mmCIF file of C-alpha atoms and ligand atoms in Angstrom:
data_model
loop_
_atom_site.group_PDB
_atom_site.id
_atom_site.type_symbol
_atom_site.label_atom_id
_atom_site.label_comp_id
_atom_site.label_asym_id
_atom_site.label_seq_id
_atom_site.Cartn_x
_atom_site.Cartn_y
_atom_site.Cartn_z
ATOM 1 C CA UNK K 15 -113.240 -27.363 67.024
ATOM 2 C CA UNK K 16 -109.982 -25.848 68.600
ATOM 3 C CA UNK K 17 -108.360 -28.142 70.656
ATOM 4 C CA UNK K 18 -108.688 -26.030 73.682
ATOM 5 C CA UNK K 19 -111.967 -25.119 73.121
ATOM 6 C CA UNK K 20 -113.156 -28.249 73.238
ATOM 7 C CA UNK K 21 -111.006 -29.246 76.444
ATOM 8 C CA UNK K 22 -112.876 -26.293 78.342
ATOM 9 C CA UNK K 23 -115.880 -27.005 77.277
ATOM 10 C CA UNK K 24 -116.081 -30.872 77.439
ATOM 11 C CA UNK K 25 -118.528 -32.182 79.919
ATOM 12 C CA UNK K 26 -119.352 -35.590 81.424
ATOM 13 C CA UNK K 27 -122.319 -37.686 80.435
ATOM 14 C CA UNK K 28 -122.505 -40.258 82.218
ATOM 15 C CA UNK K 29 -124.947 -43.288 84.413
ATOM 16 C CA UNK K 30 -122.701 -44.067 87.370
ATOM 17 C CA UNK K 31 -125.721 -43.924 89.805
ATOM 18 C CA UNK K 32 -125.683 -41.270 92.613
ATOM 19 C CA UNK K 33 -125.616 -43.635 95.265
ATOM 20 C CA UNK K 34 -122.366 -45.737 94.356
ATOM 21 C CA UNK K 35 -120.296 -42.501 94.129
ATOM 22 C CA UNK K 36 -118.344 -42.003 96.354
ATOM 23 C CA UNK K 37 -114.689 -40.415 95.673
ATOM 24 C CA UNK K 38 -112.139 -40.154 97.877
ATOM 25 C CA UNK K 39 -110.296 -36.716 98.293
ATOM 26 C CA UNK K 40 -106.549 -36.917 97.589
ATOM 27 C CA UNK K 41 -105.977 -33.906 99.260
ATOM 28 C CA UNK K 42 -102.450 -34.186 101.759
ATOM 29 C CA UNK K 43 -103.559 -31.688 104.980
ATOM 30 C CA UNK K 44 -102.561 -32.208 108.508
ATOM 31 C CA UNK K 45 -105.271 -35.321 110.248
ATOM 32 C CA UNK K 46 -105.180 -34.332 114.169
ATOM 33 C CA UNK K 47 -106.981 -37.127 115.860
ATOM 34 C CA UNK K 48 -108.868 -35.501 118.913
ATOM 35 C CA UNK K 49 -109.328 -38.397 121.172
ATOM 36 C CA UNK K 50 -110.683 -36.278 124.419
ATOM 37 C CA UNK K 51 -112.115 -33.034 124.239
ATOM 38 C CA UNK K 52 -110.079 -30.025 125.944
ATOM 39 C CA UNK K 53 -112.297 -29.422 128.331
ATOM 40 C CA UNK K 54 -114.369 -32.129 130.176
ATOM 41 C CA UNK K 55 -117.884 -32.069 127.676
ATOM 42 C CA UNK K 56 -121.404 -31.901 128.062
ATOM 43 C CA UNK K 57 -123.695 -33.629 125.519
ATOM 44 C CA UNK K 58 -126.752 -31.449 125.655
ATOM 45 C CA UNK K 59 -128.836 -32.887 123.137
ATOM 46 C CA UNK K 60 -128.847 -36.558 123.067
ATOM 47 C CA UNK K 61 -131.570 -39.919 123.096
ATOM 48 C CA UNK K 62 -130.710 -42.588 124.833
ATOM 49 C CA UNK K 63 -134.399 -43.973 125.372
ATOM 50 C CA UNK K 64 -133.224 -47.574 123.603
ATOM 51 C CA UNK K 65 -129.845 -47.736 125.560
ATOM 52 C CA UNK K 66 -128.347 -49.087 128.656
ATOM 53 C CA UNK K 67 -126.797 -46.279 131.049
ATOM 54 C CA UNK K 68 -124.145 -48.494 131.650
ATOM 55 C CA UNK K 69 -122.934 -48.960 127.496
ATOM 56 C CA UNK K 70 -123.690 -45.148 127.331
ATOM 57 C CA UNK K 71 -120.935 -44.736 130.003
ATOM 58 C CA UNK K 72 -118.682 -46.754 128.884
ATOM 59 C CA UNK K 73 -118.436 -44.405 125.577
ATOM 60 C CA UNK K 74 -118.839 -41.350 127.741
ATOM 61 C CA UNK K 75 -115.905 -42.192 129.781
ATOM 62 C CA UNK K 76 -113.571 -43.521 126.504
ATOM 63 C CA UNK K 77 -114.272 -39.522 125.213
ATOM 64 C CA UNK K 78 -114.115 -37.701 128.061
ATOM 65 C CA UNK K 79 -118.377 -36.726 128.203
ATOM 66 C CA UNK K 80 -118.806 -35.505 131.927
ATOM 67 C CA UNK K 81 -122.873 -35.992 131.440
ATOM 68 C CA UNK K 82 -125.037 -36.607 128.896
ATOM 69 C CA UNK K 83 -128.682 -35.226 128.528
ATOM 70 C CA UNK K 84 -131.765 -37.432 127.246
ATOM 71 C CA UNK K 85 -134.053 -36.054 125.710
ATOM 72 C CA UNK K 86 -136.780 -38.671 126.367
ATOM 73 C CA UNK K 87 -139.011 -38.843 123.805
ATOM 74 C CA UNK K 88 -141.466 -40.624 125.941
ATOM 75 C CA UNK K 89 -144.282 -39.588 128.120
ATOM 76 C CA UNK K 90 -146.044 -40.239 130.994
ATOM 77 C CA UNK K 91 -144.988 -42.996 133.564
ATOM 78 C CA UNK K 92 -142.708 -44.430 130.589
ATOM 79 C CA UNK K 93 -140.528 -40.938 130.898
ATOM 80 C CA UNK K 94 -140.879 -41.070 134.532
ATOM 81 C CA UNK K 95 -139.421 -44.677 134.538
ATOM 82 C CA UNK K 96 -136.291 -44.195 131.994
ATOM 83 C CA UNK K 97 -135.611 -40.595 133.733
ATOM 84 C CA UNK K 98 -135.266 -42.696 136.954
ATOM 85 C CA UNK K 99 -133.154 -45.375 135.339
ATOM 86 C CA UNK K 100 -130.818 -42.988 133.810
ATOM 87 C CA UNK K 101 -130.357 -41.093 137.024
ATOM 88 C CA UNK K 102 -129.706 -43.567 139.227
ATOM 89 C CA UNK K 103 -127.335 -45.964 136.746
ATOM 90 C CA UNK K 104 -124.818 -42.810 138.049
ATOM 91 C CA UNK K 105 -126.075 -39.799 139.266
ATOM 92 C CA UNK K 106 -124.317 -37.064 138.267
ATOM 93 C CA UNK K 107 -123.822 -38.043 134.487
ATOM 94 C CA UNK K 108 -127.266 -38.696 133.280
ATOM 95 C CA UNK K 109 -129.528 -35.844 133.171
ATOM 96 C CA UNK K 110 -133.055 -35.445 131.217
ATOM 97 C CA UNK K 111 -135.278 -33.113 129.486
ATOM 98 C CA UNK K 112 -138.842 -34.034 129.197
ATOM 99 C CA UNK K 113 -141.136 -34.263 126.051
ATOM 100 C CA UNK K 114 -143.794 -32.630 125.259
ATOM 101 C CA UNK K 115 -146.863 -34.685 126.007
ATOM 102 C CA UNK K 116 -150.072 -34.006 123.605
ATOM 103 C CA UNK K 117 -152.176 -36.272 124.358
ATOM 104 C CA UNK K 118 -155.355 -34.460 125.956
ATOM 105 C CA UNK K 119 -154.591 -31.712 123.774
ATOM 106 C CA UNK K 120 -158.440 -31.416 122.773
ATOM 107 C CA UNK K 121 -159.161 -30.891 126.518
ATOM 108 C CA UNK K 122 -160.434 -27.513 127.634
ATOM 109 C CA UNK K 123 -157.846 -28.240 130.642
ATOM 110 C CA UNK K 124 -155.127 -28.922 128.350
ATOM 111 C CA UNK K 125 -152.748 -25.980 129.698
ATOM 112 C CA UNK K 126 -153.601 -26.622 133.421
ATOM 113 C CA UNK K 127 -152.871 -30.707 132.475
ATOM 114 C CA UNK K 128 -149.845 -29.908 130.850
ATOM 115 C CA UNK K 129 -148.457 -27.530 133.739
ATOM 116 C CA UNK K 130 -148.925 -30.464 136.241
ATOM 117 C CA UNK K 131 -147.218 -32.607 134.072
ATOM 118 C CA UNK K 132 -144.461 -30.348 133.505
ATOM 119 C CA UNK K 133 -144.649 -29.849 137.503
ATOM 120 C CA UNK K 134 -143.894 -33.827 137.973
ATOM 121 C CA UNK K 135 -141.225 -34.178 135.401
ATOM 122 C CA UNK K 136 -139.177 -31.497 137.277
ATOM 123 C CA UNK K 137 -139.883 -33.187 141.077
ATOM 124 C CA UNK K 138 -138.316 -36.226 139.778
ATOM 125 C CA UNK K 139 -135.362 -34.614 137.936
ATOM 126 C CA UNK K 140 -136.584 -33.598 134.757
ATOM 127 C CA UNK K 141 -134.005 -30.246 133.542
ATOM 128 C CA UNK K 142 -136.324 -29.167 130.810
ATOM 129 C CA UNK K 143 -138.878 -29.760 128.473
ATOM 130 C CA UNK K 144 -138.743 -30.217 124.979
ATOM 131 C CA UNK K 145 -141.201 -29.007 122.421
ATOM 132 C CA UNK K 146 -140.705 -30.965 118.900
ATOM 133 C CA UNK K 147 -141.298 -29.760 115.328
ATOM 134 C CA UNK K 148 -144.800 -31.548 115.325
ATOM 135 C CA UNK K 149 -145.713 -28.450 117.252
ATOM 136 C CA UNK K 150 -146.706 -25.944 114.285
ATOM 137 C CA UNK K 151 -147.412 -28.788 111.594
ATOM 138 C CA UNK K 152 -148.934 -31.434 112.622
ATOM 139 C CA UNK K 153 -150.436 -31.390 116.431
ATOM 140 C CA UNK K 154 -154.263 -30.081 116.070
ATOM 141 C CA UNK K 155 -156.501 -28.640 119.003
ATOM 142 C CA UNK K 156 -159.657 -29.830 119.744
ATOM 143 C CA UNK K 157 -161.235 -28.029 116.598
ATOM 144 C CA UNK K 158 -158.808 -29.905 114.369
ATOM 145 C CA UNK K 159 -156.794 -26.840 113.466
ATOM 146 C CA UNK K 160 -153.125 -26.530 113.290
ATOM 147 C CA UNK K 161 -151.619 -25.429 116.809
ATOM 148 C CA UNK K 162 -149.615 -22.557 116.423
ATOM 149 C CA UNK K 163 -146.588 -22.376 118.036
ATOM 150 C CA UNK K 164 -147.011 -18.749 119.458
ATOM 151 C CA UNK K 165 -151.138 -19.819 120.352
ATOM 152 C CA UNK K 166 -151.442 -18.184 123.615
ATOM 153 C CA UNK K 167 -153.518 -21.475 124.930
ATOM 154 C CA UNK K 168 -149.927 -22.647 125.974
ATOM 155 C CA UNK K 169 -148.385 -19.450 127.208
ATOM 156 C CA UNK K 170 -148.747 -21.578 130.933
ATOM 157 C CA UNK K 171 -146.481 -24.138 129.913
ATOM 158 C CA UNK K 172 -143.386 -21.462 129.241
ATOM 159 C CA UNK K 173 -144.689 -19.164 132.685
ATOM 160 C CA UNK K 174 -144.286 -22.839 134.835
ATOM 161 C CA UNK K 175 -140.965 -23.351 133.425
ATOM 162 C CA UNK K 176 -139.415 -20.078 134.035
ATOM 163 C CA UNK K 177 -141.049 -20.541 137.789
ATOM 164 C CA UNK K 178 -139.256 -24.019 137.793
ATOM 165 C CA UNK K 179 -136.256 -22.594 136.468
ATOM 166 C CA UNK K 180 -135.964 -25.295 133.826
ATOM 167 C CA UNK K 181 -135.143 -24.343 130.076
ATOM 168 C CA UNK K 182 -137.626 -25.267 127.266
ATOM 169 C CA UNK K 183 -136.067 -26.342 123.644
ATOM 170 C CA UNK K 184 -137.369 -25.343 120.668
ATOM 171 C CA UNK K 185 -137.007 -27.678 117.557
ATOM 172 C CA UNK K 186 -139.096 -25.912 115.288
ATOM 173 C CA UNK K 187 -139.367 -26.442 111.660
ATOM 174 C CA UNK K 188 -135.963 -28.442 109.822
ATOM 175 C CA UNK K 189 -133.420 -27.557 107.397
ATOM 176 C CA UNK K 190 -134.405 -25.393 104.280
ATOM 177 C CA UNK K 191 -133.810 -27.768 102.438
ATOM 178 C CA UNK K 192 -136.568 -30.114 103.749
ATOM 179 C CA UNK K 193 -138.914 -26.797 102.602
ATOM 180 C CA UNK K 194 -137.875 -27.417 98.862
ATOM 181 C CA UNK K 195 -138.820 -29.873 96.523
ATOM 182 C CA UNK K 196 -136.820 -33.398 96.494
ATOM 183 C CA UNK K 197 -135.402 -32.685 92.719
ATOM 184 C CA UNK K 198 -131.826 -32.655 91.628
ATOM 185 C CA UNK K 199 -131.053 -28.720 92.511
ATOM 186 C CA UNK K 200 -132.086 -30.052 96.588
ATOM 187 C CA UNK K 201 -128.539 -29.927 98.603
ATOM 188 C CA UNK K 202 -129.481 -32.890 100.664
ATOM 189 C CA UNK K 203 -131.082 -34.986 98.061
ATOM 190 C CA UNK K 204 -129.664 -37.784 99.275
ATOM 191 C CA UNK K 205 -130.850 -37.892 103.054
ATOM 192 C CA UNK K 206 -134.436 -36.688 101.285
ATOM 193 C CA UNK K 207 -134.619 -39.794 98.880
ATOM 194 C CA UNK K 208 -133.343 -41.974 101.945
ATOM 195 C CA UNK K 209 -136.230 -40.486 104.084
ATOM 196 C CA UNK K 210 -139.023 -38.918 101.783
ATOM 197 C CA UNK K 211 -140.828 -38.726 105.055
ATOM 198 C CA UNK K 212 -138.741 -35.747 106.369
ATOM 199 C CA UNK K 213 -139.864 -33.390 103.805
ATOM 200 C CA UNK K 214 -141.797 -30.669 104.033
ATOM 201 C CA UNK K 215 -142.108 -29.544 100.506
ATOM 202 C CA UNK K 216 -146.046 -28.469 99.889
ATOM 203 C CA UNK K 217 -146.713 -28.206 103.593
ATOM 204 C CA UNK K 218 -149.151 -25.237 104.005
ATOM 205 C CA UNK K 219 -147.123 -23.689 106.698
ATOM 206 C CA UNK K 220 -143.951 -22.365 105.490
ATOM 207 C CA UNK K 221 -140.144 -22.638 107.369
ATOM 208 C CA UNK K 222 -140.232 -18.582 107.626
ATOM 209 C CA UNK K 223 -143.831 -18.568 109.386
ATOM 210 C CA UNK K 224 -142.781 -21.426 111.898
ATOM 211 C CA UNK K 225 -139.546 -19.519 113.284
ATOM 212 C CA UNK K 226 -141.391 -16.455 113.525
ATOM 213 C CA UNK K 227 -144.327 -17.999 115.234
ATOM 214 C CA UNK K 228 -141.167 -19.586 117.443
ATOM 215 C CA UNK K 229 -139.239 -16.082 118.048
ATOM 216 C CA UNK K 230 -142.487 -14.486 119.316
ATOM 217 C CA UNK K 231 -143.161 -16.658 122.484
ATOM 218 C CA UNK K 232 -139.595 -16.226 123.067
ATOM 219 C CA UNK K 233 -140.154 -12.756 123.077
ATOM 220 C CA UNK K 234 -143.198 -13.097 124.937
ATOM 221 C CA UNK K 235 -141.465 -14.986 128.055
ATOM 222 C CA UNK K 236 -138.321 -13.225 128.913
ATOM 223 C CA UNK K 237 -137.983 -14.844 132.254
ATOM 224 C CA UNK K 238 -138.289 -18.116 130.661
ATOM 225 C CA UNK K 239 -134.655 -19.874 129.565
ATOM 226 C CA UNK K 240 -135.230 -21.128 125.624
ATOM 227 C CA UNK K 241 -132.878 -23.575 124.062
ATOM 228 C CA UNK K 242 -133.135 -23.844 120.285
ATOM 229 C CA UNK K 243 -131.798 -26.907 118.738
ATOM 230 C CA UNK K 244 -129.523 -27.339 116.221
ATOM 231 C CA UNK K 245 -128.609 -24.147 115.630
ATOM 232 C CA UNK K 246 -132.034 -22.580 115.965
ATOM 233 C CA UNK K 247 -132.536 -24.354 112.817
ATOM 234 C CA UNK K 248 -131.056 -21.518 110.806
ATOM 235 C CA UNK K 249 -127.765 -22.560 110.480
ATOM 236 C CA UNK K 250 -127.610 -21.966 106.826
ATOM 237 C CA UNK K 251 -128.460 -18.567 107.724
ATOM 238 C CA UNK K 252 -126.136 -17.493 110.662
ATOM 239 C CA UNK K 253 -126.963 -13.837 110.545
ATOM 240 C CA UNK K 254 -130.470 -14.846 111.423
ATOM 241 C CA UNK K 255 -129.351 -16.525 114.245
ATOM 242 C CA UNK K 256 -127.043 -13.690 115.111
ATOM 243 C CA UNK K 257 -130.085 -11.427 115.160
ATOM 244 C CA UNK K 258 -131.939 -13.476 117.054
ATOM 245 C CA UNK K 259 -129.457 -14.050 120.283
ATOM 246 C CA UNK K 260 -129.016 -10.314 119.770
ATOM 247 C CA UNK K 261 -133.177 -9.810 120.389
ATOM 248 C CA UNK K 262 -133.411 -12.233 122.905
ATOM 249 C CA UNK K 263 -131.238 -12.532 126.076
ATOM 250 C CA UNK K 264 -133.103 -15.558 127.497
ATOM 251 C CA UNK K 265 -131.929 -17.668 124.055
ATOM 252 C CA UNK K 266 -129.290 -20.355 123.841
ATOM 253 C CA UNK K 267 -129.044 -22.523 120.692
ATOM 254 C CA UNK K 268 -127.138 -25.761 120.611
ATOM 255 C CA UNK K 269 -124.927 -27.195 117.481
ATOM 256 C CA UNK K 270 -126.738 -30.706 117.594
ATOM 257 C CA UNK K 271 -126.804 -32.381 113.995
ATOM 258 C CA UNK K 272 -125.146 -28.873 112.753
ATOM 259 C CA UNK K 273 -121.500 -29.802 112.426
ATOM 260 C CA UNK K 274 -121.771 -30.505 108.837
ATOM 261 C CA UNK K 275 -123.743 -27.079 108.104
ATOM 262 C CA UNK K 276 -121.254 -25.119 110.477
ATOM 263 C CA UNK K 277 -118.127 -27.009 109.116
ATOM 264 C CA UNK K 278 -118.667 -26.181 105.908
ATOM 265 C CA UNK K 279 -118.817 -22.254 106.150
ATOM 266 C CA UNK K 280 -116.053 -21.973 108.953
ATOM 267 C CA UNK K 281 -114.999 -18.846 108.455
ATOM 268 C CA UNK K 282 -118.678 -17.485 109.724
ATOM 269 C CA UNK K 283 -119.101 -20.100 112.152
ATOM 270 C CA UNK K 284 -115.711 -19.290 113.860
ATOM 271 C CA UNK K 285 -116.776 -15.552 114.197
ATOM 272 C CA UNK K 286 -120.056 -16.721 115.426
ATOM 273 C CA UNK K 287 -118.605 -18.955 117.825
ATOM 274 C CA UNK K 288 -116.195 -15.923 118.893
ATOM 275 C CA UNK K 289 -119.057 -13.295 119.713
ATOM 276 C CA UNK K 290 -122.219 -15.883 120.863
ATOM 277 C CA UNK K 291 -119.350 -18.255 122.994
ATOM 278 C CA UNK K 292 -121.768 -17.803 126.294
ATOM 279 C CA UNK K 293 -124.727 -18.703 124.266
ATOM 280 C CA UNK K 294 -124.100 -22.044 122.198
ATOM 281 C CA UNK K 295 -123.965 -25.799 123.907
ATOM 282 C CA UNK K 296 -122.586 -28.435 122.378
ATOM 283 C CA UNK K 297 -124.816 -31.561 121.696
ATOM 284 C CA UNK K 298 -124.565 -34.397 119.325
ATOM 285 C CA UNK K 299 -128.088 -35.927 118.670
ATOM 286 C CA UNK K 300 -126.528 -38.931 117.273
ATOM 287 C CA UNK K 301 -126.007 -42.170 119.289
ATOM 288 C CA UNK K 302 -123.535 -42.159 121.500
ATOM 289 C CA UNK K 303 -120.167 -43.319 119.895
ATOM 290 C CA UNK K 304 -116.342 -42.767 120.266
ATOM 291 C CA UNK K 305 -115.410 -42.058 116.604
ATOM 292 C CA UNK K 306 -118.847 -39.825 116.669
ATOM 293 C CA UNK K 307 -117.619 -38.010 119.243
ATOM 294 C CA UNK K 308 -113.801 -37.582 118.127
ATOM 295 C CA UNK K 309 -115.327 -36.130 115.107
ATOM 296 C CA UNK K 310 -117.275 -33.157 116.667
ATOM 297 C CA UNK K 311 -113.780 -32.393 118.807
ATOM 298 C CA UNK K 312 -111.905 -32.586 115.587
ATOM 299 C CA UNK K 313 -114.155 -30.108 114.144
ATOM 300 C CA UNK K 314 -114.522 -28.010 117.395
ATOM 301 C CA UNK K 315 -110.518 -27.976 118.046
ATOM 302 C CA UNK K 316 -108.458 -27.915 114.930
ATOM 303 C CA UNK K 317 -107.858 -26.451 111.822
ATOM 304 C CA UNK K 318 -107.963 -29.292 109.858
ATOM 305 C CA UNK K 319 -109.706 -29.078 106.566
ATOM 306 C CA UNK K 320 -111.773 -31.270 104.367
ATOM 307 C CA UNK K 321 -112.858 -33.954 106.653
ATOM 308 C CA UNK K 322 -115.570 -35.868 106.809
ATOM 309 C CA UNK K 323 -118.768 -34.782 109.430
ATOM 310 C CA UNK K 324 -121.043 -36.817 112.152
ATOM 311 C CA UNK K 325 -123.992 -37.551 110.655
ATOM 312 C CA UNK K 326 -126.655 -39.957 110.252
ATOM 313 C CA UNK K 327 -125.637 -43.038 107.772
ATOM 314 C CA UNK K 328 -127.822 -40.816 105.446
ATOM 315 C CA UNK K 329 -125.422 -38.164 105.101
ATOM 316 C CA UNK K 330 -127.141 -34.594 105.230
ATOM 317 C CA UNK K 331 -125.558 -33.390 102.177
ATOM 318 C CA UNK K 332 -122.095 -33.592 99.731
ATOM 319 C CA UNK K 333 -119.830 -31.729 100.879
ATOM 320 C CA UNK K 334 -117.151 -31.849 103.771
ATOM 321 C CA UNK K 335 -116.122 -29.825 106.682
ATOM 322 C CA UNK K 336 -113.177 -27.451 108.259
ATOM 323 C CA UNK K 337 -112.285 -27.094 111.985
ATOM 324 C CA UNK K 338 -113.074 -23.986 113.482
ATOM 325 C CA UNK K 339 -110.124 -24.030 116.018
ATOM 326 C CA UNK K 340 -111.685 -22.468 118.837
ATOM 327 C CA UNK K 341 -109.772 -20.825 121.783
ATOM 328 C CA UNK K 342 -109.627 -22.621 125.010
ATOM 329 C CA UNK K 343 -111.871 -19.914 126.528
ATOM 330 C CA UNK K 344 -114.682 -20.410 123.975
ATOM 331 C CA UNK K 345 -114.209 -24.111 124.375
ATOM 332 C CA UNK K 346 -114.361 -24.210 128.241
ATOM 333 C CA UNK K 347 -118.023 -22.317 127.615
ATOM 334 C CA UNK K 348 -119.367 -24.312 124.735
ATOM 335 C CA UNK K 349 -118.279 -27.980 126.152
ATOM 336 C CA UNK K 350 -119.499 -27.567 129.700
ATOM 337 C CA UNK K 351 -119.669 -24.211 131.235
ATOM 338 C CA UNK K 352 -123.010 -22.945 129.445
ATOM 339 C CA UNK K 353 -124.503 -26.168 129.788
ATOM 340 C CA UNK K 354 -123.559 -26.396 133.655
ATOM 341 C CA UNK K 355 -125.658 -23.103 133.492
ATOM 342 C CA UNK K 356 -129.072 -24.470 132.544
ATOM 343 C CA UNK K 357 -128.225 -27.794 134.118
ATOM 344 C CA UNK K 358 -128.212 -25.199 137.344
ATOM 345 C CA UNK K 359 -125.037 -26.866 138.357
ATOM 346 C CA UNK K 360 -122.041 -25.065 139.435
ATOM 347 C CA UNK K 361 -118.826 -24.956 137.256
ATOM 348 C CA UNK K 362 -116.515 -26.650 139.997
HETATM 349 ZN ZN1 ZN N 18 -132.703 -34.495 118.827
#
């Protein structure tokens, strides 16, 4: 074969096993550490049910985080207890959203029970409520079918929030990827093999029917405030999201768990950021750390490129991420001033 020929067309065969590779880029680009964020920050989308408020501060106040929100992912008493803990270890830093409680869900009452819940979580400081993905795929009413998202039975719960003036979030459905089968042409293979559990692959309801049962009720309650998390969980598809804050006026989404999918197509994501600025909070949903934290301001702030992204120790998928290199006025909105918003707090 011609020499060149067979230079082009060469290709490796090889058994160095997926999970010991790991190369390290030689690439020479400008490394700005970003040790505080511009702008004092909000964490909107955090758990700190396991942690003490007083080690959560100390990393809060290392990284310049204003407040933090916990999203409790307990119920009952046990939310009513941590939400109290949190709020008094310093008031002012801690805030909480509340979790959606099921149990009962077979009761007749179930809406009624779940406004008065939703009721007490606010009169002792709750700042939301959070419906989880189990909504849609696995919770099951008293007739043992799948609850729908957009079932009407809970149409109460989003009315009573909109009356409290508290936001609900949305995490509906997962990445696409988690919709596909765990085989070698999966973009997060990796995080899939390290948590088979997380896939959805076979599940009778598909990703596209859960964020369209999701987008109704938010167009079905346009008094009520909606948070979607991480990204709406479209953030491979920003145009959908696009579409959807253009449909919806009571929407926010946050960037939780999304640098790595927003990093890595910055060019969109910085035009996204540009247009939606008064609609996007920034959250990390990953526990609170100071090199965690640096990370998301590296990526929110500069233009450096090729970096590594906050994740889980899973990794969500190979590849690396860009800054966006927002402008101070997008900034101010996305660390703080949105969230200040929904926290119905003032922006002094
Ligand atoms: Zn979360």
């Amino acid at each position: 074969m011609d020499k060149f020929v067979a230079m082009v067309s060469a290709k490796a065969e090889v058994d160095l096993r997926l999970s010991d590779f790991a190369p390290r880029s030689q690439l020479k680009t400008p490394v700005h550490t970003v040790e505080r964020p511009r702008f004092p920050a909000i964490d909107y989308h955090n758990h700190l049910d396991s942690l003490e408020p007083s080690d959560v501060l100390r990393v809060l106040d290392a990284c310049g985080v204003e407040r933090i929100v916990n999203i409790t992912m307990r119920t009952g008493e046990a939310a009513l207890e941590t939400m109290e803990s949190f709020h008094r270890a310093a008031p002012g830093r801690f805030a909480t959203i509340g979790w959606m409680d099921w149990s009962g869900v077979e009761r007749h009452d179930f809406a009624q029970l779940s406004v008065d819940r939703l009721e007490r979580l606010v009169e002792h400081g709750a700042c939301g409520i959070k419906f989880w993905k189990d909504l849609g795929l696995t919770v099951r009413d008293d007739s043992g079918e799948l609850l729908r998202i957009d079932d009407e039975r809970l149409a109460p719960i989003f009315e009573k929030a909109a009356e409290l003036g508290v936001p609900v979030m949305f995490h509906s459905a997962d990445p696409d990827a988690f919709f596909e089968p765990i085989d070698r042409f999966n973009e997060r293979y990796e995080e899939l093999a390290a948590h088979p559990d997380w896939s959805f692959c076979g599940s009778p309801v598909s990703k596209s029917d859960l964020l369209e049962q999701r987008d109704r009720v938010i167009a079905r309650h346009p008094k009520t405030t909606f948070v979607c998390a991480h990204m709406a969980e479209s953030s491979e598809n920003l145009n959908y999201v696009a579409d959807l804050l253009d449909k919806n006026a009571n929407l926010c989404v946050d960037i939780s768990a999304r640098a790595a999918e927003l990093g890595r197509q910055p060019y969109t994501a910085r035009a996204f950021f540009l247009k939606y600025a008064d609609r996007i909070l920034f959250g990390a949903d990953l526990l609170p750390e100071v090199d965690m934290y640096c990370l998301y301001y590296r990526f929110l702030e500069t233009a450096d490129e090729y970096f590594d992204y906050p994740s889980h120790a899973s990794r969500q998928g190979r590849w690396n991420i860009y800054g966006l290199h927002l402008p101070d006025d997008v900034l101010r909105k996305v660390y703080r001033e949105n969230a200040l918003r929904l926290l119905n707090l003032d922006s002094n």
